[in-house]
Amino acid sequence: MTAAARGTELAERARAGDRRSLARLLTEIEDRTPAAEAALRLLYPVAGRAHIVGVTGAPGAGKSTLVAALVRAVRASGRAAAVLAIDPSSPITGGAILGDRIRMQEHAGDPDVFIRSMASRGHAGGLAAAAVDAAVALDAAGFPVVFLETVGAGQSEVEVASVADTTVVVEAPEMGDEVQAIKAGLLEVADIVVVTKGDRPGAQRTAAQLRAMLTVGAADGTAAARRAETRGRRRPKRPQVMLVTAPSDEGIAELLAALDRRATERTTDIFEPARLARATAQLDAILAERLRARLHAPAHVAEIEALVHAIAGHQLDPYAAADRVMQQLDSDSGDARRAGGPVQYASRP
Amino acid sequence: MTAAARGTELAERARAGDRRSLARLLTEIEDRTPAAEAALRLLYPVAGRAHIVGVTGAPGAGKSTLVAALVRAVRASGRAAAVLAIDPSSPITGGAILGDRIRMQEHAGDPDVFIRSMASRGHAGGLAAAAVDAAVALDAAGFPVVFLETVGAGQSEVEVASVADTTVVVEAPEMGDEVQAIKAGLLEVADIVVVTKGDRPGAQRTAAQLRAMLTVGAADGTAAARRAETRGRRRPKRPQVMLVTAPSDEGIAELLAALDRRATERTTDIFEPARLARATAQLDAILAERLRARLHAPAHVAEIEALVHAIAGHQLDPYAAADRVMQQLDSDSGDARRAGGPVQYASRP
């Protein structure tokens, strides 16, 4: 079977509710194979209905516990739920560290709960693009709610959080002298800020602190707001601050109601910035991949390796090296054009 | 004055020891302006002598305190030291949150200590490439030791840490039930693991735990080691584990001695993988930027915007959109070739 035929088959089966095919498709998507491309070309037009909810926060904030509680609540309302957990991954094995196996064992055997880990490392086209593609598949497979949970609080994790329709930033009370979400630059991508461990003494104070900060920081018409618009970034929001105690499910129903309210508001344009950010991330990733495939075509491997060694040895500056590569690339493009048609999508080795 | 002339002037002054010009040059580098390109073309051939030391770890591990202590020790040995601190930055203002101003006030007024923050967000060519370019400038300006400190523990921070000649991973004792550096996937990029707060009761136990783990995980000839080599990643190392108590400077002299030992070993090839990683990051970033400049040439803006909207509305899949852009790009390349010579490096708006 060709890669395209395999992708088509996986896409059709995943659409029809076959979870094993969905799982295999997600592996192809994570590896960005030609089969994944074929599948996504088919699935993309039928996706766009799920509510994609990003959940992020500093390590230890209680994200996984919160997502597990939200999944319970979504199931209790009779709907299916998918979780895509972005885990920090080992640079050696390339695998995710936390893994699916320790996540939410309570939902094992429930076909309407789909949980998947994705390694945060090694996505040539960008982590955000890989997460968006996986979300498209889960969306097309019929999950009305897709949680994108990111573990860790670095730059790429913030990017993932900000391509969700709704971004929930999680903060535990008293994690230090300062609010961790601020330290990680997370607060400004939040639509909803959730203070977990609401039964702890500091929880109310943390929530009050956050509310005070957010009122000052995210006011419309401020200099920051104007700068954000000038730079084409998402407009600062005035996020809601909510308190939950996840193990006892306190506040979870209210949080789900707030999420559902946003989802029903989607006839308005509140999701437009996130949708455009997702489209941009996807298009950029595919273009970067195609250009990279040209660069790494067999004809260039030796030349690029020689250039990289010359740069590493400080015999050549990287700009001069780039000049040479661009000249080579232009000459290839001319050849491709003469041969008629775009260069093919290449599978990764 | 043209951008190139300004870049040349800044480069020459920075080389001659003018710290204000160095600071201005770093701003140009962070913004990836044409002046920065002109400066880096000049500075690159004279750089390559500094020891670039990455310092990373989970938030709260004590990185800044450790770097401050190391800077004191480097100064005590009569050498100059530069610190480039990668801070999580506000998506609204684009600025770094922690800022230079609160960093190491003790060194204010010492021209042989240069401290600079760089925002982790918004580097089109990648954070690692931006950090490497800044390190090249500091190197060329004569700093024999450049500390690259990353705050946060996400994917891009790990990438920055792994382009340093030597990567120090910082872990505080008893930060939770598990070693935070493992959770963040940091341990496998470490050359030296430093347990801070050595006077705390759990410090010895944390160090012992780390030593045990590292002996198991990083042995040569293991399956993980072979996989890493197959994938072209850095060979797993057997990092040293050291204990320090930064405020009282206990263990700091030993740590600096270990760092200096590595630097004198550079006649061997231990720094080669990091140098190649840096060269690759730089070349990739410049190429990505040039291709992006073509994509965002005025002639394409309207077309790309229309494609992004069509993707966002699920009327067009991103692969079909990429096909169209590639065809357009190929036709441009042909034009560029006919016009003679590579497309110019474009400044960002």
XYZ file of C-alpha atoms in Angstrom:
698
model
C 0.000 0.000 0.000
C 1.303 3.476 -0.796
C 1.765 6.003 1.984
C -1.102 8.057 0.588
C -3.437 5.037 0.532
C -2.470 4.154 4.107
C -3.131 7.737 5.187
C -6.507 7.757 3.464
C -7.487 4.486 5.116
C -6.398 5.649 8.582
C -8.300 8.914 8.125
C -11.497 7.157 7.069
C -11.329 4.663 9.923
C -10.504 7.342 12.490
C -13.502 9.345 11.250
C -15.697 6.261 11.606
C -14.738 5.938 15.274
C -11.954 3.349 15.124
C -9.724 4.446 18.030
C -6.840 2.200 17.099
C -6.629 3.805 13.653
C -6.826 7.228 15.304
C -3.888 6.304 17.539
C -1.873 5.101 14.543
C -2.762 8.226 12.624
C -1.493 10.383 15.502
C 1.817 8.538 15.370
C 2.068 9.292 11.638
C 1.191 12.923 12.360
C 3.831 13.160 15.073
C 6.403 11.771 12.621
C 5.065 14.049 9.839
C 4.998 11.257 7.284
C 3.498 11.398 3.780
C 0.631 9.225 5.112
C -0.120 11.949 7.668
C -0.201 14.552 4.917
C -2.672 12.495 2.891
C -4.852 11.976 5.974
C -4.815 15.629 7.001
C -5.727 16.783 3.493
C -8.874 14.656 3.873
C -9.638 15.481 7.495
C -9.028 19.200 7.438
C -12.272 20.156 5.662
C -14.386 18.224 8.194
C -12.556 19.588 11.255
C -13.172 22.965 12.878
C -15.999 22.029 15.198
C -14.143 21.003 18.381
C -13.427 23.420 21.192
C -9.658 23.305 21.653
C -8.780 24.126 25.253
C -5.128 24.730 26.162
C -4.131 24.040 29.755
C -0.751 25.294 30.885
C 1.130 26.468 33.976
C 4.365 25.995 35.883
C 5.432 22.458 36.832
C 3.616 21.346 39.964
C 0.639 23.661 39.454
C -1.754 20.720 39.173
C -2.533 20.688 35.442
C -2.958 16.929 35.059
C -5.280 16.674 38.056
C -7.334 19.554 36.689
C -7.571 18.032 33.203
C -8.612 14.673 34.694
C -11.394 16.423 36.633
C -12.519 18.325 33.520
C -12.605 15.088 31.512
C -14.832 13.535 34.205
C -17.148 16.538 33.988
C -17.293 16.453 30.170
C -18.098 12.714 30.289
C -20.776 13.334 32.936
C -22.418 15.731 30.468
C -22.583 12.887 27.938
C -19.850 14.137 25.637
C -16.570 12.580 24.539
C -13.238 14.202 25.428
C -9.713 13.976 24.045
C -6.500 14.961 25.808
C -3.266 15.712 24.002
C -0.521 16.017 26.617
C 2.712 17.664 25.466
C 5.449 16.134 27.606
C 9.043 17.126 27.917
C 10.905 14.396 26.172
C 14.246 12.751 26.447
C 16.812 14.085 23.956
C 18.328 10.617 23.927
C 15.401 8.343 23.321
C 13.166 10.972 21.752
C 10.310 9.601 23.845
C 7.940 11.423 26.160
C 8.816 10.973 29.806
C 5.487 10.898 31.560
C 3.692 8.831 28.987
C 0.086 7.870 28.450
C 0.263 4.942 30.764
C 0.290 6.899 33.990
C -2.342 9.360 32.836
C -5.867 9.024 34.040
C -6.111 5.326 34.519
C -9.684 5.894 35.677
C -10.743 6.358 32.044
C -9.086 3.201 30.760
C -11.581 1.262 28.655
C -13.851 4.244 28.005
C -13.852 4.681 24.190
C -15.144 8.234 24.581
C -12.026 9.340 26.397
C -8.919 9.475 24.235
C -5.607 10.322 25.873
C -2.381 10.789 24.044
C 1.105 12.056 24.905
C 3.219 13.921 22.403
C 6.911 14.559 22.953
C 7.764 18.260 23.112
C 11.134 17.717 21.491
C 12.207 17.211 17.923
C 9.388 18.769 15.910
C 11.183 20.227 12.923
C 8.148 22.246 11.897
C 7.559 23.502 15.429
C 5.766 22.058 18.404
C 2.703 24.261 17.937
C 2.176 23.026 14.375
C 2.477 19.374 15.428
C -0.034 19.922 18.237
C -2.451 21.679 15.881
C -2.283 18.833 13.353
C -2.996 16.297 16.100
C -5.903 18.433 17.313
C -7.299 18.515 13.747
C -7.332 14.702 13.698
C -9.049 14.482 17.111
C -11.538 17.145 16.018
C -12.307 15.312 12.750
C -12.657 12.043 14.711
C -15.611 13.654 16.441
C -14.324 14.816 19.827
C -16.217 17.988 20.719
C -13.654 19.005 23.346
C -9.891 18.599 22.917
C -7.624 19.481 25.829
C -4.079 20.495 24.916
C -2.105 20.097 28.124
C 1.484 21.335 28.193
C 3.886 20.242 30.888
C 6.677 22.695 31.547
C 6.657 26.411 31.160
C 9.029 27.383 28.384
C 8.682 29.402 25.261
C 7.381 26.635 22.999
C 4.849 25.605 25.632
C 3.488 29.156 25.717
C 3.172 29.037 21.926
C 1.171 25.826 22.109
C -1.114 27.303 24.745
C -1.755 30.345 22.616
C -2.988 28.435 19.563
C -5.886 26.944 21.560
C -9.364 28.469 21.220
C -9.355 28.991 24.963
C -6.251 29.063 27.144
C -6.503 28.052 30.787
C -3.497 29.001 32.918
C -3.158 26.987 36.110
C -1.578 28.351 39.283
C -1.204 26.638 42.643
C -1.355 28.789 45.760
C 1.910 29.513 47.561
C 4.310 27.965 45.090
C 6.893 30.528 46.066
C 7.152 34.223 46.811
C 5.822 35.084 43.387
C 3.085 33.941 41.057
C 4.792 31.315 38.873
C 2.616 32.049 35.851
C 3.981 35.596 35.744
C 7.541 34.367 35.955
C 6.844 32.100 32.992
C 5.142 34.862 30.990
C 1.916 32.870 30.906
C -0.611 35.253 32.360
C -0.959 37.310 29.240
C -2.060 34.384 27.080
C -4.769 33.367 29.590
C -8.481 33.453 28.897
C -9.194 31.834 32.261
C -6.822 31.604 35.222
C -7.517 28.676 37.537
C -6.139 28.611 41.070
C -5.921 24.949 42.070
C -5.811 23.435 45.540
C -8.581 25.818 46.567
C -8.820 24.227 50.007
C -5.341 25.440 50.963
C -5.045 28.503 53.159
C -3.277 30.664 50.541
C -5.690 29.956 47.688
C -8.041 32.895 48.249
C -5.108 35.251 48.634
C -3.461 33.979 45.438
C -6.749 34.438 43.556
C -7.146 37.983 44.907
C -3.539 38.781 43.975
C -4.118 37.506 40.433
C -7.342 39.472 40.037
C -5.629 42.665 41.143
C -2.731 42.094 38.743
C -4.955 41.261 35.808
C -7.092 44.347 36.291
C -4.041 46.541 36.111
C -2.225 44.661 33.387
C -4.861 43.867 30.835
C -6.941 47.018 30.704
C -7.991 48.034 27.215
C -6.480 51.163 25.849
C -3.296 50.856 27.887
C 0.061 51.374 26.269
C 0.625 47.615 26.449
C -2.640 46.954 24.636
C -1.773 49.390 21.887
C 1.693 47.911 21.477
C 0.209 44.438 21.264
C -2.109 45.488 18.484
C 0.657 47.236 16.601
C 2.713 44.084 16.729
C -0.221 42.012 15.502
C -0.357 39.986 18.690
C -3.491 38.891 20.431
C -5.232 41.679 22.200
C -4.759 41.574 25.956
C -7.723 39.999 27.634
C -9.248 40.404 31.029
C -9.216 36.762 32.061
C -11.590 35.335 34.619
C -9.953 33.995 37.789
C -11.570 30.833 39.174
C -10.843 28.660 42.203
C -11.030 24.866 42.056
C -10.244 21.916 44.295
C -9.758 19.185 41.757
C -9.810 15.964 43.810
C -13.199 16.888 45.322
C -14.350 18.437 42.016
C -15.188 21.723 43.701
C -15.435 24.512 41.129
C -15.063 22.096 38.209
C -18.698 22.372 37.069
C -18.368 26.173 37.076
C -15.140 25.971 35.090
C -16.687 23.648 32.489
C -19.696 25.968 32.264
C -17.353 28.897 31.604
C -15.583 26.884 28.890
C -18.872 25.832 27.293
C -20.079 29.422 27.380
C -17.044 30.450 25.340
C -17.667 27.583 22.910
C -21.254 28.658 22.281
C -20.062 32.224 21.758
C -18.024 31.071 18.811
C -20.495 32.578 16.369
C -18.841 35.815 17.430
C -15.229 36.332 16.497
C -13.611 35.539 19.854
C -11.899 32.473 18.391
C -10.718 34.222 15.233
C -7.247 35.224 16.523
C -6.547 31.654 17.684
C -7.775 30.231 14.371
C -5.544 32.555 12.398
C -2.610 31.716 14.691
C -3.222 28.001 14.071
C -3.487 28.479 10.303
C -0.275 30.488 10.277
C 1.563 27.905 12.387
C 0.462 25.121 10.050
C 1.289 26.914 6.824
C 4.680 28.050 8.159
C 5.538 24.539 9.332
C 4.686 22.942 5.994
C 6.594 25.567 4.030
C 9.608 25.267 6.312
C 9.497 21.505 5.841
C 9.330 21.714 2.060
C 12.188 24.161 1.896
C 14.161 22.011 4.321
C 13.506 18.978 2.130
C 15.037 20.857 -0.787
C 18.051 21.868 1.281
C 18.603 18.319 2.421
C 18.184 16.802 -0.985
C 21.003 14.319 -1.660
C 22.649 16.753 -4.066
C 23.269 19.239 -1.234
C 24.148 17.093 1.755
C 27.894 17.216 1.241
C 27.909 20.932 0.481
C 25.838 21.876 3.547
C 27.933 19.676 5.791
C 31.087 21.369 4.531
C 29.551 24.794 5.135
C 28.492 23.878 8.679
C 32.028 22.681 9.456
C 33.504 25.880 8.022
C 31.150 27.968 10.189
C 31.948 25.871 13.280
C 35.650 26.430 12.637
C 35.081 30.188 12.173
C 36.606 30.013 8.678
C 33.334 31.209 7.173
C 30.668 33.448 8.674
C 27.120 32.058 8.643
C 25.820 34.857 6.423
C 28.338 34.125 3.695
C 27.382 30.440 3.986
C 23.704 31.335 3.657
C 24.467 33.356 0.511
C 25.932 30.254 -1.095
C 23.012 28.034 -0.109
C 20.468 30.521 -1.424
C 22.212 30.690 -4.781
C 22.138 26.918 -4.962
C 18.477 26.836 -3.960
C 17.556 29.349 -6.640
C 19.239 27.271 -9.247
C 17.265 24.218 -7.997
C 13.990 26.127 -8.130
C 14.619 26.954 -11.731
C 15.214 23.270 -12.413
C 12.041 22.283 -10.517
C 10.057 24.766 -12.504
C 11.420 23.526 -15.777
C 10.595 19.969 -14.713
C 7.028 21.224 -14.169
C 5.297 21.416 -10.851
C 6.158 21.790 -7.206
C 8.810 19.707 -5.503
C 7.314 16.701 -3.760
C 6.776 16.476 -0.038
C 9.640 14.353 1.202
C 9.350 11.867 4.031
C 11.813 12.244 6.868
C 14.517 9.613 7.171
C 24.726 56.415 7.834
C 23.689 53.179 6.180
C 22.728 50.187 8.282
C 25.872 48.378 7.158
C 28.075 51.333 8.135
C 26.384 51.562 11.547
C 26.905 47.817 12.061
C 30.553 48.091 11.099
C 31.087 50.980 13.483
C 29.346 49.225 16.380
C 31.389 46.079 15.736
C 34.678 47.960 15.704
C 33.858 49.888 18.868
C 32.611 46.786 20.678
C 35.837 45.013 19.735
C 37.845 47.931 21.100
C 36.153 47.606 24.485
C 33.378 50.204 24.244
C 30.638 48.629 26.371
C 27.949 51.044 25.281
C 28.501 50.096 21.638
C 28.432 46.432 22.645
C 25.077 46.968 24.353
C 23.692 48.719 21.280
C 25.026 45.994 19.040
C 23.259 43.361 21.156
C 19.992 45.228 20.680
C 20.539 45.190 16.909
C 21.345 41.475 17.119
C 18.212 40.772 19.133
C 16.172 42.615 16.495
C 18.106 40.873 13.683
C 18.622 44.092 11.761
C 20.799 44.575 8.666
C 23.269 46.434 10.935
C 23.565 43.277 13.053
C 24.275 41.213 9.951
C 27.047 43.591 8.876
C 28.541 43.505 12.389
C 28.384 39.722 12.704
C 30.018 39.222 9.310
C 32.957 41.194 10.696
C 33.003 39.717 14.190
C 32.510 36.077 13.342
C 36.075 35.422 12.115
C 37.573 36.836 15.345
C 35.196 34.975 17.660
C 35.544 31.338 18.712
C 37.804 31.788 21.735
C 35.308 32.229 24.581
C 34.097 29.349 26.693
C 30.316 29.422 26.377
C 28.744 27.967 29.503
C 25.009 27.237 29.503
C 23.273 27.270 32.884
C 19.761 25.873 33.037
C 17.327 24.175 35.403
C 13.750 24.319 36.638
C 12.412 27.627 37.982
C 13.529 28.111 41.572
C 16.609 25.895 41.273
C 18.916 28.798 42.039
C 20.434 29.518 38.635
C 20.831 33.278 39.033
C 22.486 32.946 42.447
C 24.848 30.351 41.023
C 25.755 32.493 38.018
C 26.379 35.505 40.288
C 28.754 33.381 42.393
C 30.542 32.095 39.287
C 30.944 35.631 37.963
C 32.538 36.639 41.299
C 34.931 33.694 41.011
C 35.851 34.493 37.384
C 36.515 38.124 38.356
C 38.615 36.998 41.342
C 40.794 35.075 38.861
C 41.386 38.332 36.992
C 39.216 37.564 33.974
C 36.196 39.340 32.542
C 32.797 37.621 32.417
C 29.634 38.142 30.402
C 26.156 36.888 31.247
C 23.382 36.530 28.708
C 20.166 35.767 30.580
C 17.287 34.408 28.518
C 14.136 35.542 30.300
C 10.581 34.569 29.671
C 9.085 37.632 28.146
C 5.749 39.295 28.028
C 3.770 38.505 24.868
C 2.245 41.955 25.218
C 5.199 44.249 25.649
C 7.741 41.917 24.072
C 10.070 42.811 26.935
C 11.928 40.524 29.279
C 10.279 40.285 32.670
C 13.164 39.965 35.073
C 15.376 42.448 33.345
C 18.988 43.452 33.721
C 18.269 45.892 36.446
C 17.614 43.365 39.184
C 20.512 41.139 38.155
C 23.690 41.210 40.113
C 23.741 44.750 41.294
C 26.994 43.933 43.044
C 28.796 44.141 39.700
C 27.349 47.517 38.710
C 30.157 49.768 37.560
C 32.619 46.927 36.843
C 33.394 47.206 33.108
C 34.680 43.625 33.098
C 31.277 42.227 33.993
C 28.698 42.548 31.254
C 25.145 41.444 31.982
C 22.374 41.378 29.470
C 18.837 40.000 29.337
C 17.327 38.664 26.157
C 13.619 37.989 25.811
C 12.834 34.339 25.105
C 9.870 35.235 22.959
C 9.538 36.391 19.409
C 12.744 35.184 17.771
C 11.628 34.316 14.274
C 14.866 32.495 13.536
C 14.738 30.594 16.803
C 15.855 31.442 20.299
C 19.014 29.327 20.081
C 20.239 31.192 16.998
C 19.617 34.580 18.613
C 21.510 33.502 21.723
C 24.419 32.173 19.647
C 24.688 35.437 17.698
C 24.751 37.418 20.947
C 27.412 35.061 22.333
C 29.510 35.618 19.181
C 29.443 39.375 19.831
C 30.421 38.939 23.505
C 33.155 36.493 22.471
C 34.522 38.893 19.849
C 34.385 41.742 22.385
C 36.955 39.797 24.380
C 35.028 38.053 27.154
C 36.775 34.734 27.818
C 33.751 33.286 29.624
C 30.159 33.800 28.504
C 27.363 32.432 30.680
C 24.115 31.654 28.876
C 21.521 31.465 31.610
C 18.022 30.280 30.700
C 15.090 30.871 33.001
C 12.291 28.392 32.604
C 12.465 24.797 31.564
C 10.778 24.369 28.241
C 11.788 22.964 24.922
C 13.452 26.097 23.546
C 15.378 26.594 26.789
C 16.785 23.068 26.485
C 17.851 23.889 22.926
C 19.693 26.986 24.114
C 21.433 25.025 26.847
C 22.576 22.420 24.379
C 24.355 24.865 22.038
C 26.741 25.920 24.838
C 30.257 24.428 24.943
C 29.488 23.226 28.451
C 26.017 22.788 29.874
C 25.485 23.105 33.623
C 22.130 21.812 34.863
C 21.084 23.190 38.241
C 18.933 21.287 40.704
C 17.826 22.346 44.173
C 17.397 19.638 46.796
C 13.866 18.613 47.687
C 11.979 20.655 45.151
C 9.308 17.991 45.096
C 8.990 14.226 45.066
C 11.020 14.019 41.876
C 14.151 15.529 40.412
C 12.850 18.534 38.451
C 15.623 18.348 35.856
C 14.406 14.900 34.822
C 10.856 16.119 34.518
C 12.087 18.881 32.225
C 14.230 16.518 30.137
C 17.352 18.454 31.095
C 19.586 15.811 32.581
C 20.618 14.361 29.271
C 22.060 17.634 27.971
C 24.163 18.131 31.136
C 27.959 18.128 31.214
C 27.916 19.089 34.890
C 24.984 18.784 37.286
C 25.095 21.218 40.198
C 23.025 20.649 43.309
C 22.507 24.062 44.906
C 21.664 24.902 48.507
C 24.216 22.332 49.630
C 23.685 23.249 53.275
C 20.129 21.927 53.257
C 19.475 18.502 54.740
C 18.320 16.894 51.468
C 21.257 18.100 49.343
C 23.521 15.084 49.828
C 20.645 12.717 49.144
C 19.651 14.588 45.968
C 23.270 14.444 44.752
C 23.477 10.712 45.483
C 20.167 10.152 43.673
C 21.417 12.049 40.642
C 24.713 10.154 40.574
C 22.891 6.838 40.670
C 20.543 7.866 37.875
C 23.298 9.221 35.680
C 25.367 6.071 36.014
C 22.472 3.992 34.799
C 21.232 6.381 32.148
C 24.348 7.614 30.412
C 26.549 4.553 30.189
C 28.341 4.226 26.883
C 27.250 1.435 24.657
C 23.711 1.371 26.009
C 20.773 1.200 23.666
C 20.064 4.867 24.404
C 23.613 5.837 23.482
C 23.427 3.962 20.207
C 20.077 5.485 19.357
C 21.412 8.952 20.120
C 24.313 8.434 17.760
C 22.076 7.069 15.041
C 19.907 10.152 15.291
C 22.938 12.402 15.113
C 22.343 13.775 18.581
C 25.026 14.468 21.084
C 26.467 11.383 22.614
C 25.182 10.782 26.124
C 27.694 11.921 28.664
C 28.497 10.875 32.167
C 28.117 14.263 33.809
C 29.875 15.186 37.016
C 27.576 15.930 39.957
C 28.778 18.749 42.210
C 27.392 20.336 45.363
C 27.508 24.080 45.965
C 26.195 26.570 48.491
C 26.155 29.735 46.470
C 25.696 32.509 49.030
C 28.741 31.288 51.022
C 30.587 30.364 47.801
C 31.159 26.811 48.999
C 32.001 24.553 46.066
C 32.169 27.474 43.634
C 35.968 27.384 43.226
C 35.758 23.642 42.466
C 32.991 24.250 39.929
C 34.958 26.994 38.178
C 38.028 24.727 38.157
C 35.957 21.994 36.493
C 34.723 24.492 33.900
C 38.240 25.786 33.235
C 39.511 22.228 32.889
C 36.999 21.630 30.130
C 38.002 24.891 28.436
C 41.685 23.914 28.381
C 40.714 20.534 26.969
C 39.303 22.239 23.921
C 42.263 21.190 21.821
C 40.528 17.812 21.890
C 37.192 17.515 20.168
C 34.914 17.702 23.209
C 33.436 20.991 22.034
C 32.979 19.864 18.430
C 29.336 18.687 18.777
C 28.318 21.983 20.407
C 30.164 23.985 17.745
C 28.438 22.086 14.957
C 25.085 22.530 16.714
C 25.707 26.274 16.921
C 26.749 26.500 13.265
C 23.659 24.567 12.206
C 21.361 26.747 14.336
C 22.851 29.899 12.822
C 22.741 28.731 9.222
C 19.182 27.413 9.596
C 18.014 30.664 11.183
C 19.504 32.841 8.445
C 18.102 30.639 5.681
C 14.668 30.568 7.318
C 14.789 34.333 7.568
C 15.738 34.834 3.929
C 13.025 32.502 2.741
C 10.555 34.207 5.050
C 11.591 37.582 3.649
C 10.715 36.306 0.181
C 7.377 34.985 1.361
C 6.533 38.270 2.994
C 7.640 40.385 0.088
C 4.982 43.026 -0.689
C 3.886 41.101 -3.787
C 2.755 38.145 -1.632
C 1.267 39.744 1.450
C -2.311 39.799 0.186
C -2.109 36.276 -1.219
C -0.682 34.762 1.980
C -3.215 36.574 4.115
C -6.023 35.204 1.952
C -4.594 31.686 2.217
C -4.291 31.924 6.023
C -7.921 33.045 6.260
C -9.047 30.198 3.984
C -7.151 27.700 6.184
C -8.586 29.226 9.369
C -12.083 28.876 7.894
C -11.378 25.255 6.880
C -12.154 26.082 3.230
C -8.621 25.102 2.248
C -6.294 22.575 3.816
C -2.837 23.863 4.763
C -1.059 21.472 2.384
C -2.979 22.758 -0.625
C -2.163 26.295 0.531
C 1.528 25.386 0.803
C 1.449 23.987 -2.748
C 0.297 27.359 -4.036
C 2.927 29.295 -2.080
C 5.724 27.006 -3.284
C 4.702 27.495 -6.903
C 4.757 31.227 -6.379
C 8.138 31.041 -4.655
C 9.615 29.023 -7.506
C 8.458 31.562 -9.992
C 10.095 34.307 -7.838
C 13.356 32.400 -7.642
C 13.470 32.219 -11.390
C 12.972 35.972 -11.509
C 15.683 36.540 -8.901
C 18.065 34.383 -10.857
C 17.339 36.222 -14.064
C 17.900 39.529 -12.247
C 21.297 38.150 -11.248
C 22.357 37.295 -7.733
C 20.793 36.325 -4.462
C 17.805 38.087 -2.992
C 18.822 40.727 -0.468
C 18.555 40.240 3.265
C 15.455 42.181 4.233
C 15.088 44.083 7.466
C 12.103 43.214 9.580
C 9.352 45.814 9.784
